[in-house]
Short mmCIF file of C-alpha atoms in Angstrom, two decimals:
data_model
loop_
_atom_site.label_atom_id
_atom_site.label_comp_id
_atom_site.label_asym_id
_atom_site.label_seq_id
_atom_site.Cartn_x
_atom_site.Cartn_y
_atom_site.Cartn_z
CA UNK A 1 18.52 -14.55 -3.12
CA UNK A 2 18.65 -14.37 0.81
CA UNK A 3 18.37 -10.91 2.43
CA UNK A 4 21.28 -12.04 4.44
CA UNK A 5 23.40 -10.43 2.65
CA UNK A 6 22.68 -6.82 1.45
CA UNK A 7 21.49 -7.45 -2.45
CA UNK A 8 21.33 -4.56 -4.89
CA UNK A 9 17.70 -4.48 -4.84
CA UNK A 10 14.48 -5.27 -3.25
CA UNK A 11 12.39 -6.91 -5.45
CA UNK A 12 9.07 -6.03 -3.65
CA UNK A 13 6.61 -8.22 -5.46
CA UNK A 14 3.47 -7.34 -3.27
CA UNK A 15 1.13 -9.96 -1.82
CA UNK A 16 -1.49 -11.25 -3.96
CA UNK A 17 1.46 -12.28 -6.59
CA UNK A 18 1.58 -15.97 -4.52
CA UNK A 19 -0.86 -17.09 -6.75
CA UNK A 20 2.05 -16.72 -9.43
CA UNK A 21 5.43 -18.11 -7.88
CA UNK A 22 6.43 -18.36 -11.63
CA UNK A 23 6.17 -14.83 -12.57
CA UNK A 24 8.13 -13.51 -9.08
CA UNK A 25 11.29 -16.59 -9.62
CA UNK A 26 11.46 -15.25 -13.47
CA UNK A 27 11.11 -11.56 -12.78
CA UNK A 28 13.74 -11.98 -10.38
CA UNK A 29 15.73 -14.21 -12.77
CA UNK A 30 14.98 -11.38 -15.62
CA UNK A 31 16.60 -8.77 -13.27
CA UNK A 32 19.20 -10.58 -12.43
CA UNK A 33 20.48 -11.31 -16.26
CA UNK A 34 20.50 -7.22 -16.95
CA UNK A 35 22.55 -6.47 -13.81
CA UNK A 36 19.91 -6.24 -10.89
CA UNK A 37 20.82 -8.46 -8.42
CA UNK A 38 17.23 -8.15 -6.52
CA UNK A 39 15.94 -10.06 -3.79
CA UNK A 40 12.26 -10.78 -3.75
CA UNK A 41 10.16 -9.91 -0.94
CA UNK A 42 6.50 -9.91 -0.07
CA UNK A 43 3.38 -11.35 1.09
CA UNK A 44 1.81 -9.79 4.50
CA UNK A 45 5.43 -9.73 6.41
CA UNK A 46 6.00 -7.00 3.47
CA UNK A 47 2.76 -5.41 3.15
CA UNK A 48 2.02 -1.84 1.91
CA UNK A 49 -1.35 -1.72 3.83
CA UNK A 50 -3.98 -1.40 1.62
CA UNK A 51 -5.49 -4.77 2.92
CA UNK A 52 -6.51 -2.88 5.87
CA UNK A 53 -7.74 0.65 4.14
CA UNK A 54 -10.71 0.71 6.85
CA UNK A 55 -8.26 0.99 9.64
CA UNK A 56 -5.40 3.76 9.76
CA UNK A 57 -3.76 1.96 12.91
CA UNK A 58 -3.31 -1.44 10.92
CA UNK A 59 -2.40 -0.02 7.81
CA UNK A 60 0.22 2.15 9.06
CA UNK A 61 1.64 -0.43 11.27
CA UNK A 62 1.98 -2.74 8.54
CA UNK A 63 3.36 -0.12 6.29
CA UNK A 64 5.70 0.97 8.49
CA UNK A 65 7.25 -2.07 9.24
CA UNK A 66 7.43 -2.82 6.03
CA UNK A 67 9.77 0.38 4.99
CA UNK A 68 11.52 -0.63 8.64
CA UNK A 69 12.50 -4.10 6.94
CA UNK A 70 13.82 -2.30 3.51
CA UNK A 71 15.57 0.53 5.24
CA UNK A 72 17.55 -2.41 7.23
CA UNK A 73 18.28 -4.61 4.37
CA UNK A 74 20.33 -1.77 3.17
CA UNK A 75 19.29 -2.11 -0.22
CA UNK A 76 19.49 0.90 -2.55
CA UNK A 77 16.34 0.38 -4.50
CA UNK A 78 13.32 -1.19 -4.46
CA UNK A 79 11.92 -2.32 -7.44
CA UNK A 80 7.85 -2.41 -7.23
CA UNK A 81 5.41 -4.80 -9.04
CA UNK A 82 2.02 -3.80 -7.78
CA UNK A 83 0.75 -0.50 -8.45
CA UNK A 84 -0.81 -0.44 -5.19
CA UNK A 85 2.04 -0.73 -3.40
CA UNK A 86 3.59 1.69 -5.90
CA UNK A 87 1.68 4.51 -5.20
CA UNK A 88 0.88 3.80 -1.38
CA UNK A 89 5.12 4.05 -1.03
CA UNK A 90 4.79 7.07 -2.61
CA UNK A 91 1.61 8.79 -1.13
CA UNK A 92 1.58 7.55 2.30
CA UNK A 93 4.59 4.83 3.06
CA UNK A 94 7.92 7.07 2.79
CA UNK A 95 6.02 10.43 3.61
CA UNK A 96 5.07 8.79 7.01
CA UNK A 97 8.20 6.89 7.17
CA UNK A 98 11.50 8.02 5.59
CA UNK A 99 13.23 5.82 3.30
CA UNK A 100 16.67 5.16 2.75
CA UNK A 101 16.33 3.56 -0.69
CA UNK A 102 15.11 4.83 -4.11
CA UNK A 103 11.63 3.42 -5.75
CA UNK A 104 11.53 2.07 -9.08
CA UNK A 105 8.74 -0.14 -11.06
CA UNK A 106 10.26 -3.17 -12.97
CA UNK A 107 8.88 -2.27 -15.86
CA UNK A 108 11.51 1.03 -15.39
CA UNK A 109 13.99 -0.68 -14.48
CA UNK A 110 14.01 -3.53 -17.35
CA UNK A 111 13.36 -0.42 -20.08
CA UNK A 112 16.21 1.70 -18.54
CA UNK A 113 18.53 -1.74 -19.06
CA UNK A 114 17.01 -2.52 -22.34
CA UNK A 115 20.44 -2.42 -24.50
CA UNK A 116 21.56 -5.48 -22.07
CA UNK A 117 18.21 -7.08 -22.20
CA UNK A 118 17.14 -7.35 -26.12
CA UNK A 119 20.29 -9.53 -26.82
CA UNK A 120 19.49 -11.96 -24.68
CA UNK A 121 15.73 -11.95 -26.40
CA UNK A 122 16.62 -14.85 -28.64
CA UNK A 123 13.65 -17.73 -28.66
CA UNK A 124 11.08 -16.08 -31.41
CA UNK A 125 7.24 -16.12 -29.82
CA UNK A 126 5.23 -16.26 -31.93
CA UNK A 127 1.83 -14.20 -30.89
CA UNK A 128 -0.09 -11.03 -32.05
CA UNK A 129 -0.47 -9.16 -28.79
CA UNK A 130 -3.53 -7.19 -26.78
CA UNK A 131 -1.98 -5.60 -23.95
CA UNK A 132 -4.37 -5.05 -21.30
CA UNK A 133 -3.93 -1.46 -19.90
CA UNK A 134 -5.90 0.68 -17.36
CA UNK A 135 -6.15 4.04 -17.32
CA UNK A 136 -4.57 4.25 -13.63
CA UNK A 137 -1.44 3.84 -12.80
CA UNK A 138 0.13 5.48 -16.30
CA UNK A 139 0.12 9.01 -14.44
CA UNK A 140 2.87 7.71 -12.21
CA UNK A 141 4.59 5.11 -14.35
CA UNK A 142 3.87 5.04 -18.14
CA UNK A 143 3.33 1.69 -17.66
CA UNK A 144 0.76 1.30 -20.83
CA UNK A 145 3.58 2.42 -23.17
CA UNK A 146 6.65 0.43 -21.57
CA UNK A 147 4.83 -2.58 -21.21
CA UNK A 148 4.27 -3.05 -25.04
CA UNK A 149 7.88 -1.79 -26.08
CA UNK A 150 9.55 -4.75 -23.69
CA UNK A 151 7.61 -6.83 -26.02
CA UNK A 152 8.46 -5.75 -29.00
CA UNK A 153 11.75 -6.67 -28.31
CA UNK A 154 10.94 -10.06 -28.70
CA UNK A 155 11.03 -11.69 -32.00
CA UNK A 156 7.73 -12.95 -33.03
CA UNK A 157 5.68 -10.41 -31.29
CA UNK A 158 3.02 -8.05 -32.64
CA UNK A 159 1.59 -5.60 -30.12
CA UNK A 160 -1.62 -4.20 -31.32
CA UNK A 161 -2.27 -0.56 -31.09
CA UNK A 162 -5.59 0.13 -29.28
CA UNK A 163 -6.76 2.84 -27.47
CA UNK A 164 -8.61 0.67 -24.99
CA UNK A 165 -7.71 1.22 -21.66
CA UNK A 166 -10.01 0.26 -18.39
CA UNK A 167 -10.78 1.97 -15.84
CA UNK A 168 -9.10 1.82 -12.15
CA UNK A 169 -5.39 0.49 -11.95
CA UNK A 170 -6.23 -2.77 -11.89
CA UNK A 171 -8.52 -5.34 -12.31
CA UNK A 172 -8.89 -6.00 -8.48
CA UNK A 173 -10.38 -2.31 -8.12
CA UNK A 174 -13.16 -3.25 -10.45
CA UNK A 175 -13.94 -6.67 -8.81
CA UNK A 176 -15.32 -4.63 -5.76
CA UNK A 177 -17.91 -2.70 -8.24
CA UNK A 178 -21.03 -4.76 -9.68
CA UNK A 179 -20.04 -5.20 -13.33
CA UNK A 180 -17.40 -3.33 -14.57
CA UNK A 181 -15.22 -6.53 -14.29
CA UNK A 182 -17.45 -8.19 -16.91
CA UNK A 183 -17.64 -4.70 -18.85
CA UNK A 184 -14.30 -5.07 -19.12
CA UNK A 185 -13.67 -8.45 -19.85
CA UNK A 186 -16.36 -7.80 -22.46
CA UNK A 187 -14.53 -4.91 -23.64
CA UNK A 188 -11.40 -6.86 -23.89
CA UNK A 189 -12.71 -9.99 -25.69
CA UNK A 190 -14.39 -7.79 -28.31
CA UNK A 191 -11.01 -5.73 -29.54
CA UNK A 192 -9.20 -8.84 -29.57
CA UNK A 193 -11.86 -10.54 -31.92
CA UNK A 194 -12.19 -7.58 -33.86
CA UNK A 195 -8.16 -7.18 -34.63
CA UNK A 196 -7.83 -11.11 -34.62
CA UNK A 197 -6.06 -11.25 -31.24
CA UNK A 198 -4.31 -14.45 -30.82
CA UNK A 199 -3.28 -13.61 -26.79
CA UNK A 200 -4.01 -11.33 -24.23
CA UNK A 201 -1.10 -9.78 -22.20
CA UNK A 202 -1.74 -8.63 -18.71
CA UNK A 203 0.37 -6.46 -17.37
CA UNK A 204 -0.67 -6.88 -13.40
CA UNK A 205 -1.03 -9.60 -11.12
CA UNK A 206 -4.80 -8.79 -10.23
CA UNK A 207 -5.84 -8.27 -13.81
CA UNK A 208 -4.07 -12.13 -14.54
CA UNK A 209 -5.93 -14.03 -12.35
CA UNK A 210 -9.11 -12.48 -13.38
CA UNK A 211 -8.56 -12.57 -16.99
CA UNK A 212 -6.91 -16.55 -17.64
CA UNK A 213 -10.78 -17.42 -17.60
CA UNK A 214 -10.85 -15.59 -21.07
CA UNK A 215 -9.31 -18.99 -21.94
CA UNK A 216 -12.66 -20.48 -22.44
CA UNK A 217 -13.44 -18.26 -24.65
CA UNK A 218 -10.45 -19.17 -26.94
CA UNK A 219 -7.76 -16.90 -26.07
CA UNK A 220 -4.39 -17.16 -24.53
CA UNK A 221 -3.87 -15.17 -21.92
CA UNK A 222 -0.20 -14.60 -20.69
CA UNK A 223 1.47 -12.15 -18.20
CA UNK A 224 4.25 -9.82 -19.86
CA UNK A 225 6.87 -11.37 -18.00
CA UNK A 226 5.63 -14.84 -18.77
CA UNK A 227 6.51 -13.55 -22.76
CA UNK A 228 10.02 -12.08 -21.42
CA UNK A 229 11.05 -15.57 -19.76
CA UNK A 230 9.50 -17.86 -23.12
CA UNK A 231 12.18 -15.52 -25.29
CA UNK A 232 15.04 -15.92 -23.14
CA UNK A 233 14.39 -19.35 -22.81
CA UNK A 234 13.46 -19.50 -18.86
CA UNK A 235 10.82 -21.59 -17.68
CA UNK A 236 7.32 -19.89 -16.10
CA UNK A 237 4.68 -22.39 -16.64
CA UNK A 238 1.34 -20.97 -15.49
CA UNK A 239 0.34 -23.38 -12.82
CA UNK A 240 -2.44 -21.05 -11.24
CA UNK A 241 -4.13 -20.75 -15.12
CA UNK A 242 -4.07 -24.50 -15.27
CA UNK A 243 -5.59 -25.03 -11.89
CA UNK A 244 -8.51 -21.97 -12.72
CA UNK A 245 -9.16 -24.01 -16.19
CA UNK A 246 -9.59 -26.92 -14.99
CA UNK A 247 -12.11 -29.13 -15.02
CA UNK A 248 -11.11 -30.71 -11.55
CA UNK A 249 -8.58 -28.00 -9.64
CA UNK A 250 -7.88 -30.89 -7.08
CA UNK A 251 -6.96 -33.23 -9.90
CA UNK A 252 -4.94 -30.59 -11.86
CA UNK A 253 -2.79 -29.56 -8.64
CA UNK A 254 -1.61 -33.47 -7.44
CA UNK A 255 -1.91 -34.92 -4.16
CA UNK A 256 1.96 -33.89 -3.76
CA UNK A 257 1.04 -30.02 -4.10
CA UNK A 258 -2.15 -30.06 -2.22
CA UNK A 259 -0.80 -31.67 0.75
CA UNK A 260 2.19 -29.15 0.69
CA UNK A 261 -0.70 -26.33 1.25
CA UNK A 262 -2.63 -28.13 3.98
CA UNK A 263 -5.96 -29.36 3.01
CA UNK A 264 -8.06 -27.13 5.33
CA UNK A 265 -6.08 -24.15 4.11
CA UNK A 266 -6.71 -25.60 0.63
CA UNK A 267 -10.54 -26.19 1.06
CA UNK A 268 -11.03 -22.78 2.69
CA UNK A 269 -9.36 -20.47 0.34
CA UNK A 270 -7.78 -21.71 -2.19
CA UNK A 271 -10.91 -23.82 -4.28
CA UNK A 272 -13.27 -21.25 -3.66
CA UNK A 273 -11.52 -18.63 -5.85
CA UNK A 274 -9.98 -21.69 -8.42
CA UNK A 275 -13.88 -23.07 -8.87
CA UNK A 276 -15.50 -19.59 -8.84
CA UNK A 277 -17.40 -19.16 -11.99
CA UNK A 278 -15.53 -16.15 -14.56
CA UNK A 279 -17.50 -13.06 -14.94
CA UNK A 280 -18.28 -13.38 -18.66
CA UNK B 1 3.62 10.86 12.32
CA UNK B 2 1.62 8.14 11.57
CA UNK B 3 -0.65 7.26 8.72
CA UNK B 4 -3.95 8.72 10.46
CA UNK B 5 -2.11 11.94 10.87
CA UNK B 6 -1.17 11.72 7.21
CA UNK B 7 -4.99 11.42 6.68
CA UNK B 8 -5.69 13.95 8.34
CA UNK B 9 -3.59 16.63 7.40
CA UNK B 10 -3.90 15.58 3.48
CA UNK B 11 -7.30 15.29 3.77
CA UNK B 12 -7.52 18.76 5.32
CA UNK B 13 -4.91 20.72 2.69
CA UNK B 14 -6.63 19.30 -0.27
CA UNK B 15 -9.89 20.22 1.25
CA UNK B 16 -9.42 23.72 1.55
CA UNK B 17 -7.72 23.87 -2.20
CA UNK B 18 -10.67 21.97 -3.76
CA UNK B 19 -13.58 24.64 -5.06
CA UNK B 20 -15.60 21.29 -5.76
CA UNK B 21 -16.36 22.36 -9.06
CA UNK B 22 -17.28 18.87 -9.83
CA UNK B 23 -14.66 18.64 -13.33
CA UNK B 24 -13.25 15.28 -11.07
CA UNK B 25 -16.54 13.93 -10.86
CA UNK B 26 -17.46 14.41 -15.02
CA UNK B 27 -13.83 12.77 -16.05
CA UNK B 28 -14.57 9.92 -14.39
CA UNK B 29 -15.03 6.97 -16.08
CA UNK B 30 -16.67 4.81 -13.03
CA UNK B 31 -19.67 7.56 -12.54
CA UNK B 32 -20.86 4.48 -14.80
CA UNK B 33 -21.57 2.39 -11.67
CA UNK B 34 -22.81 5.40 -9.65
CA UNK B 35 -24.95 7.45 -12.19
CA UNK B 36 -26.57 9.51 -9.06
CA UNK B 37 -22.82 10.88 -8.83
CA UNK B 38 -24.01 12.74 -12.16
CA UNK B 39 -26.76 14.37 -11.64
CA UNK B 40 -25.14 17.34 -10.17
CA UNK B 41 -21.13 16.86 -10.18
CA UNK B 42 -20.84 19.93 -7.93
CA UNK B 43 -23.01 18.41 -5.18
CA UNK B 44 -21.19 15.03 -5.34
CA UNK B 45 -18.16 16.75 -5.30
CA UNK B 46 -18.94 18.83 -2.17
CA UNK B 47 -19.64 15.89 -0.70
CA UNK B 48 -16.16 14.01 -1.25
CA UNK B 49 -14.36 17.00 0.23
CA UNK B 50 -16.34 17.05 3.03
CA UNK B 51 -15.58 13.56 3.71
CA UNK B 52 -11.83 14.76 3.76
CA UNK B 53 -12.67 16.94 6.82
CA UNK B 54 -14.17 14.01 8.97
CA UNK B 55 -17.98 15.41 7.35
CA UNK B 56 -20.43 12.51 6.61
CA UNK B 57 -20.72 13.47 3.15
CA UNK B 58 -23.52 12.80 1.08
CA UNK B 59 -25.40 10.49 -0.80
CA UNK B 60 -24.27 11.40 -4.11
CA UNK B 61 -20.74 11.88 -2.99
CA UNK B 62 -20.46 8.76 -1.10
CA UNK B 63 -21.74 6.61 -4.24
CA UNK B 64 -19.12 7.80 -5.83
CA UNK B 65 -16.39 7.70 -3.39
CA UNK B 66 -17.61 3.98 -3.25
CA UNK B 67 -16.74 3.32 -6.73
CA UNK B 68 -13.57 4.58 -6.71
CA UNK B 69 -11.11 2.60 -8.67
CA UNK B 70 -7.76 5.23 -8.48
CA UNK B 71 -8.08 5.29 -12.40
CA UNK B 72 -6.65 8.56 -12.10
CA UNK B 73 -8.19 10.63 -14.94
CA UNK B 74 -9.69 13.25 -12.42
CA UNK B 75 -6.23 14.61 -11.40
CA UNK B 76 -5.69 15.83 -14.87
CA UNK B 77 -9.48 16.99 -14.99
CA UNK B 78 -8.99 19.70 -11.68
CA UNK B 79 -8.73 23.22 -12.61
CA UNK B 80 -6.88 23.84 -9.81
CA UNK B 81 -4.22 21.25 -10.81
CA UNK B 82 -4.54 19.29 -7.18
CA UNK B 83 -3.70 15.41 -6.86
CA UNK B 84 -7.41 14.71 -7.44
CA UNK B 85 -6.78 10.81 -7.22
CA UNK B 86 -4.93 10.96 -3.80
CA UNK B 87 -7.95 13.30 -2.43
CA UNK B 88 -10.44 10.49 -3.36
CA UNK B 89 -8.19 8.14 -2.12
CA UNK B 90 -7.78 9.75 1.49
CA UNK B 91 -11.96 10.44 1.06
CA UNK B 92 -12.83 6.68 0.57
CA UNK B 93 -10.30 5.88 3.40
CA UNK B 94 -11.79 8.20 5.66
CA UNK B 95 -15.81 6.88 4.28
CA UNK B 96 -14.32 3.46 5.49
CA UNK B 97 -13.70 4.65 8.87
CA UNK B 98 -10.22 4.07 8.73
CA UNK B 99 -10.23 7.08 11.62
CA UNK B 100 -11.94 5.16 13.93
CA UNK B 101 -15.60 6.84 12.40
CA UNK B 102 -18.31 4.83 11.78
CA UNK B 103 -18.31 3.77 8.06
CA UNK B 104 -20.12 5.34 5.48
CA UNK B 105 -19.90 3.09 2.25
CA UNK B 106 -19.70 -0.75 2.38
CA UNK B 107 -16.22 -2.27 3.56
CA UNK B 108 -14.91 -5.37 0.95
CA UNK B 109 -12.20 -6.72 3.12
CA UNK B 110 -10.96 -10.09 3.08
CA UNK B 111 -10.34 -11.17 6.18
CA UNK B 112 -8.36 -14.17 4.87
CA UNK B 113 -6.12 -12.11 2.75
CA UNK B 114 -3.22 -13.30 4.64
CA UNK B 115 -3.49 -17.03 5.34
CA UNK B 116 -4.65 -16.73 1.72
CA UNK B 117 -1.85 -15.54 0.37
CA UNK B 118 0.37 -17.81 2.50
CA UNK B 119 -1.60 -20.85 1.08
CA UNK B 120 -1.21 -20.25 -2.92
CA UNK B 121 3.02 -19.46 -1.77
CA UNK B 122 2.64 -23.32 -0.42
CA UNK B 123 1.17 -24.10 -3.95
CA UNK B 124 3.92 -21.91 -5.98
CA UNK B 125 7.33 -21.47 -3.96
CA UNK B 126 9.52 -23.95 -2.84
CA UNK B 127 9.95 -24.22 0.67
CA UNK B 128 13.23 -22.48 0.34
CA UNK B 129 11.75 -19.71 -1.59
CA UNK B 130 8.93 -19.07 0.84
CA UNK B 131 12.00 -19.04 3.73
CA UNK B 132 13.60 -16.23 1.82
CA UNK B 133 10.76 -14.01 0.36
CA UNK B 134 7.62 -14.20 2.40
#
């Protein structure tokens, strides 16, 4: 959807959520079949900041010209994946600069439309569910209780009842820390082996791309909206959990595909992170 | 205003409401990977605020305000009911010299978060997509 013309909604997807093309087209798709026409934005041209946390100058000029942007697409909402950018719009984006739109997460917005959405919740998946919560984040949006009743609108799925929850808001606030990643993969690994976890549901971006490694250790991981778009039948394959799995990243992503991202850009900072080894 | 000023002024109305009583600083669940932030919460906690107000903190406080991973918990932990997340938020900004101040704690930053990002869109979006929502 082209922000040429003024859409419903801003789907504000954040940055790091590149790595996961899949998950923005079917959220956006998703939205679109309960009534949300919303047009996805993000990456750095739609930054809330955070990137730059050591320096107030570049952090509010990004942030501001990022509210400038959805002020002028004249959009009444903006629907919010990243709890990051969540909170900064709320904290420090729209007190700084005023907004002209409302601020909603998706998970919200999907739950709020839920009598449209359920009906069209019609392939079964089959899958006894760990949803992987934090303990940020649920303050502001109850994120750890909406998450697992979207799913359980889908045939097929059991959500387990755990009280786990890890710390931060995400799992890219624990990278930065020496070890409480792998405490919490840890942590994670060991409920779902105790309960006899078939797949582990992440609920952010940051948390996925950490946590499809667990798939050496024999369980699925998939994103919540990756379960969303199996029932209703749209396609989300997980390209970036195939290329982090694989044997040979530059063999699993084709010629076609590397050449499309440049092959310095590719070398530089894309393998590094596919051939990193996981934390547990 | 601009974000520094938002720093600022934030940073210096939550300082003067916090009694660093340390209750922020015994909730949280990241004093794991700081364990001199325990030793005595209300010293650690004096540090953080004084962070807030362009202090240099101290060493107890600053391990701590290192660790930070916004999991929230210490807002409902203050007595005096203040937005104990933001406040360590707007302390580990300030302990990362985002005021022009020389740092205090270790800065992470990626400097190639952008062309980064822009690289794995390449690998994801279609060229049309990347036209419309990048």
């Amino acid at each position: 959807m082209a922000m040429n013309s003024t859409p419903d909604a801003i789907f504000w997807y954040g940055c790091n959520m590149t790595r996961h093309g899949e998950v923005i087209r079917a959220s956006a798709r998703i939205l679109e079949a309960v009534g949300v026409a919303a047009a996805p934005r993000g990456g750095p041209a739609a930054c809330c900041g955070s990137p730059k946390d050591a320096n107030a100058r570049i952090n509010g000029g990004m942030a501001r010209r990022t509210v400038q942007a959805f002020n002028g697409s004249g959009a009444a909402a903006v629907i919010t994946w990243c709890p990051s950018c969540h909170m900064n719009m709320q904290d420090s984006m729209a007190p700084v600069t005023p907004t002209n739109f409302e601020t909603q997460h998706i998970t919200e917005a999907l739950w709020a439309r839920r009598a449209v959405l359920a009906p069209l919740l019609t392939q079964a998946v089959p899958a006894r569910v760990l949803v992987h919560g934090h303990l940020g984040f649920q303050g502001r949006v109850p994120i750890n209780d909406l998450v697992p009743a979207l799913l359980r609108l889908i045939p097929g799925v059991t959500v387990l009842d755990h009280p786990y929850r890890a710390p931060g808001h995400m799992c890219s606030s624990l990278a930065g820390v020496p070890g409480a990643l792998a405490d919490c993969h840890r942590a994670l690994l060991a409920v779902a082996e105790e309960n006899r976890v078939d797949t582990l549901v992440t609920i952010f971006h940051s948390c996925h791309r950490e946590a499809v490694a667990l798939e050496r250790h024999g369980l699925r991981v998939m994103n919540w909206i990756h379960l969303l778009a199996a029932a209703m039948g749209l396609p989300a394959e997980d390209a970036y959990k195939t290329w982090r799995n694989a044997q040979d990243a530059r063999a699993a992503i084709g010629d076609e595909r590397l050449a499309q991202a440049g092959e310095t850009a590719f070398a530089r900072l894309v393998e590094p992170e596919l051939g990193k080894p996981p934390v547990v | 205003m601009t974000l520094a000023d938002r720093i600022r002024d934030e940073g210096a109305r939550l300082a003067a409401a916090c009694t660093a009583c340390g209750a922020c600083v015994r909730a949280c669940p990241m004093t794991a990977y700081a364990p001199a932030a325990l030793a005595d919460t209300s010293l650690t906690a004096f540090g953080m605020r004084d962070l807030l107000t362009g202090g240099v903190g101290n060493a107890p406080g600053l391990a701590w305000v290192a660790v930070c991973a916004r999991s929230g918990v210490c807002s409902d932990a203050c007595p005096e009911h203040l937005d104990a997340a933001f406040l360590l938020r707007l302390a580990q900004m300030r302990a990362k010299g985002a005021l022009d101040e020389a740092p205090r704690i270790p800065v992470k930053e990626d400097t190639g978060f952008s062309a980064r990002v822009k690289a794995f869109a390449r690998l994801t979006l279609t060229e049309g997509e990347q036209a419309e929502w990048l």
